[in-house]
Coordinates of C-alpha atoms in Angstrom, one line a residue:
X1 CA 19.3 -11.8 -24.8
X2 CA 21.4 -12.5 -22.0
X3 CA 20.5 -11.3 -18.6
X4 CA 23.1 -8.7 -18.6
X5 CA 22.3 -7.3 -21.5
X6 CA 18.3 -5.7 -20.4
X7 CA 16.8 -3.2 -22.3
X8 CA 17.6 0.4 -19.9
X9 CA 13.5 0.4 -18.8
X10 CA 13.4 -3.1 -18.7
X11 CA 16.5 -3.0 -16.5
X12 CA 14.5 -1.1 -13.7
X13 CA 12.0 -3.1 -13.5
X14 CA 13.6 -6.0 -13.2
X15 CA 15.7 -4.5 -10.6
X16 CA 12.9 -3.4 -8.6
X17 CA 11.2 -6.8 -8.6
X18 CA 14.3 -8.7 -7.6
X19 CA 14.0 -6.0 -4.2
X20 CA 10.5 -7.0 -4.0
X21 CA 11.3 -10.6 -4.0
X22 CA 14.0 -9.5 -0.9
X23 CA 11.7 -8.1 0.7
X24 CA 9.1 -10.3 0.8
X25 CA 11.7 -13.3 1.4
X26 CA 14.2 -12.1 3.9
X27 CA 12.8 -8.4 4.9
X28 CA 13.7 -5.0 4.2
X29 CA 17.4 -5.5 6.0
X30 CA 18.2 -7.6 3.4
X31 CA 18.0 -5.3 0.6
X32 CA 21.2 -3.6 -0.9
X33 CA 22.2 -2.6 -4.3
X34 CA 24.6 -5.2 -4.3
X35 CA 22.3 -7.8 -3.3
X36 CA 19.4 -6.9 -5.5
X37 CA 22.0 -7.1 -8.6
X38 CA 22.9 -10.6 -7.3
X39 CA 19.1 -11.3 -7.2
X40 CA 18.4 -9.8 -10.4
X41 CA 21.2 -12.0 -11.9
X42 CA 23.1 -8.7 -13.6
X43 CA 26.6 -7.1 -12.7
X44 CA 26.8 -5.1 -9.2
X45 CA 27.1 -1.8 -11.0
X46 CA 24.2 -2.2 -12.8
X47 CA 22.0 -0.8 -10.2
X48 CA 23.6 2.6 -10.1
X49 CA 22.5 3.1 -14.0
X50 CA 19.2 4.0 -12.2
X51 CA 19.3 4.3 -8.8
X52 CA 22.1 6.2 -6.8
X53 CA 21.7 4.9 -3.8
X54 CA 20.0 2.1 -1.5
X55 CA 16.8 4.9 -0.5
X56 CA 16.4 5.9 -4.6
X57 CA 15.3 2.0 -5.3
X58 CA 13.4 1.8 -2.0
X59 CA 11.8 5.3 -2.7
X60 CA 10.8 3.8 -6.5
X61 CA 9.3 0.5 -5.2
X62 CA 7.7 2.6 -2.4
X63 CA 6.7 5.1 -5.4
X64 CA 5.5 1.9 -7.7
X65 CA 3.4 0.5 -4.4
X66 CA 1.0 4.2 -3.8
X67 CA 0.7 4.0 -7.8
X68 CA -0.9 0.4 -7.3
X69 CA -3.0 1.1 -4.2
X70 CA -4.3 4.5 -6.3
X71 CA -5.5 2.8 -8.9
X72 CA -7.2 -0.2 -6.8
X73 CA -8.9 2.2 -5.0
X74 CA -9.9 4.6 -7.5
X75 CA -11.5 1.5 -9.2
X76 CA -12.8 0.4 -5.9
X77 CA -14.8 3.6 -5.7
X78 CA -15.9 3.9 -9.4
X79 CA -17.6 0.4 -8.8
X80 CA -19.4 1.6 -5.9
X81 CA -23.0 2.4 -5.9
X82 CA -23.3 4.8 -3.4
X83 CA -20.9 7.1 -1.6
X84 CA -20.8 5.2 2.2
X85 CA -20.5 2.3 0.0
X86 CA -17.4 3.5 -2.0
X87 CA -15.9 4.0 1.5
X88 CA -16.2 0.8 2.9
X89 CA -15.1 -0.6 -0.7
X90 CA -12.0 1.5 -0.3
X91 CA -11.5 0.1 3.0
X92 CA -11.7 -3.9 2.1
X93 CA -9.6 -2.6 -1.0
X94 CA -6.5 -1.2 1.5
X95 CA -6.9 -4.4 4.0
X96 CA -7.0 -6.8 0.6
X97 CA -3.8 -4.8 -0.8
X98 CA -1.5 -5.2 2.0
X99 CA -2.1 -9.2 1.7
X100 CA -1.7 -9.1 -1.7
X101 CA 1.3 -6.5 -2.0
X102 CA 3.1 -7.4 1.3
X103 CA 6.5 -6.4 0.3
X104 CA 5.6 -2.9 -1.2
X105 CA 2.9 -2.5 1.9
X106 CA 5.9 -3.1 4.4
X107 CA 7.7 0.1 3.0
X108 CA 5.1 2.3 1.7
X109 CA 5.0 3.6 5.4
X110 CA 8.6 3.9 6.3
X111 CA 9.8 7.0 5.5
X112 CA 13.2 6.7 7.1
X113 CA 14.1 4.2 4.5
X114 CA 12.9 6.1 1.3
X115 CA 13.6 8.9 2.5
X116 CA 10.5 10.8 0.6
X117 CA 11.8 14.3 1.3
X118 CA 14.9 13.5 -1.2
X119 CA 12.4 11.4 -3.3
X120 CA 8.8 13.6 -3.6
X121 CA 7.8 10.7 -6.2
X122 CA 7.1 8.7 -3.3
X123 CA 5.2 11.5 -1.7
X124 CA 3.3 12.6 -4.4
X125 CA 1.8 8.9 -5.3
X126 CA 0.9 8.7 -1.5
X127 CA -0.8 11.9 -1.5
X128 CA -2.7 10.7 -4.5
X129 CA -3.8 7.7 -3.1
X130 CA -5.1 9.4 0.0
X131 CA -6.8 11.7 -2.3
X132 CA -9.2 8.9 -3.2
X133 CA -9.9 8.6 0.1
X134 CA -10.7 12.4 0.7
X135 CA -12.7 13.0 -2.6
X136 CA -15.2 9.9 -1.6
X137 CA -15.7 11.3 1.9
X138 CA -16.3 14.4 0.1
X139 CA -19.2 12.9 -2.0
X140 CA -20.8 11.9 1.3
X141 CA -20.7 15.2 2.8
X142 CA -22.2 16.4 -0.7
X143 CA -24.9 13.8 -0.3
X144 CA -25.6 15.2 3.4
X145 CA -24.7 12.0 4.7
X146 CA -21.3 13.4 6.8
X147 CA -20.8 16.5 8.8
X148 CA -18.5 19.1 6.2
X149 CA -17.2 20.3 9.7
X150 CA -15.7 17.0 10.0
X151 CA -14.6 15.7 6.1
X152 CA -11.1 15.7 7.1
X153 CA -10.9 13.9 10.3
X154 CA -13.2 11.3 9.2
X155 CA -10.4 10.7 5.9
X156 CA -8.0 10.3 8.5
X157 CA -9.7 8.1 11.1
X158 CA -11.1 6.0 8.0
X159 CA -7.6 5.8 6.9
X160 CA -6.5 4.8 10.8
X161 CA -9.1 2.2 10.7
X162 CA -8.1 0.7 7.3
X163 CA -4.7 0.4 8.2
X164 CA -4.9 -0.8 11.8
X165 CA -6.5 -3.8 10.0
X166 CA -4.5 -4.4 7.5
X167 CA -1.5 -4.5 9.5
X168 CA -2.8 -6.7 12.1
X169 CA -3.9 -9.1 9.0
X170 CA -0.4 -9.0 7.5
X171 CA 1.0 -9.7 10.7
X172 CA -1.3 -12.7 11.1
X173 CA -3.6 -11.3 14.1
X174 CA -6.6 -10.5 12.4
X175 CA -7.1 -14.3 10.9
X176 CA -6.6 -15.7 14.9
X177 CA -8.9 -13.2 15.8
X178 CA -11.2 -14.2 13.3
X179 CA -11.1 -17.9 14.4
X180 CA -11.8 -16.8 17.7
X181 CA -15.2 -15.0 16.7
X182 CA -16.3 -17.8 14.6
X183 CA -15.5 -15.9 11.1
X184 CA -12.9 -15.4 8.8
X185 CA -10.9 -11.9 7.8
X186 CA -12.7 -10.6 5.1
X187 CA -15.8 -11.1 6.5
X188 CA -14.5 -9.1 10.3
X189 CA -13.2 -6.7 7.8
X190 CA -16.6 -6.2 6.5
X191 CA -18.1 -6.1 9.3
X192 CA -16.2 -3.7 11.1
X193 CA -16.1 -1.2 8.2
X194 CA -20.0 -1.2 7.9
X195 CA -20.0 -0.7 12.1
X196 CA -18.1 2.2 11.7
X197 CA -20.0 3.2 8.6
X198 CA -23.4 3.1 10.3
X199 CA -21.8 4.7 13.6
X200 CA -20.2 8.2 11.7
X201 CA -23.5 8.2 9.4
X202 CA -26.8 7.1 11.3
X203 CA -29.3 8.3 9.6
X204 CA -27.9 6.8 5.9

């Protein structure tokens, strides 16, 4: 089989991995459909057999990363013993993904390039991800370890949290940081997570 001559799924992936690859190489300004055919070795109007424009194959990889980070966390949480445990799992879960997944991480939260009000996939498998989120903060209100008063803007600030640290370890600030203190990131991660933890649920 010749590289121009993909199976049509096979095509799309391979076409969303090559804009992965960009991304994670040169940055989401690199990244056109004319460049990603380049990358993915097939002609320049293969691209538009599934994508229409440059924001419909940023709005599927941004799709394809939610769809990863849901079912890491969602397996996160099923391993958990306990409820505050399943939330400072899903934390370490969402800091460990964005090393992991830099490239989808980077454009999961740019809505002005997927443009997720022409592309509700996008939406919809962020909303699900976040869902994880809600439904374990909603096990610890059930266990009468959280205030019900306050379920939703402890999702959110647990969400804040999470991804103030993951971005600062992507970027490389957390691991100086870490040095400083005389630890390493996963461990601060940790740490912090189980601070806040013992801070928003005292008596657990």
């Amino acid at each position: 089989m010749t590289r121009t001559s993909y199976h049509h799924g096979a095509l799309r992936d391979t076409l969303l991995a090559a804009c992965l690859r960009l991304i994670e190489t040169e940055g989401i300004g690199a990244v056109s459909l004319r460049r990603v055919a380049r990358e993915a070795g097939v002609s320049t109007g293969a691209p538009y057999h599934h994508f229409a424009d440059r924001a419909a194959l940023l709005a599927a990889l941004s799709t394809q990363g939610f769809q990863l980070l849901g079912n890491e966390v969602t397996a996160a949480r099923a391993a958990a013993d306990t409820p505050l445990q399943a939330l400072t799992a899903l934390a370490e879960t969402y800091v460990r993904f964005s090393r992991e997944h830099p490239g989808h991480f980077r454009l999961m939260f740019r809505p002005e390039l997927s443009q997720p009000d022409k592309h509700p996939d996008a939406m919809d498998a962020g909303d699900a991800a976040f869902a994880v989120l809600a439904d374990t903060v909603a096990d610890c209100v059930a266990a009468g370890l959280l205030p019900a008063d306050k379920a939703d803007t402890i999702a959110v600030a647990w969400w804040g949290l999470a991804h103030g640290l993951a971005s600062l370890w992507l970027d490389g600030q957390l691991e100086k940081r870490s040095v400083q203190l005389g630890t390493e990131a996963p461990a601060l991660v940790d740490d912090i997570m189980r601070t806040f933890t013992a801070l928003i649920a005292p008596s657990a």
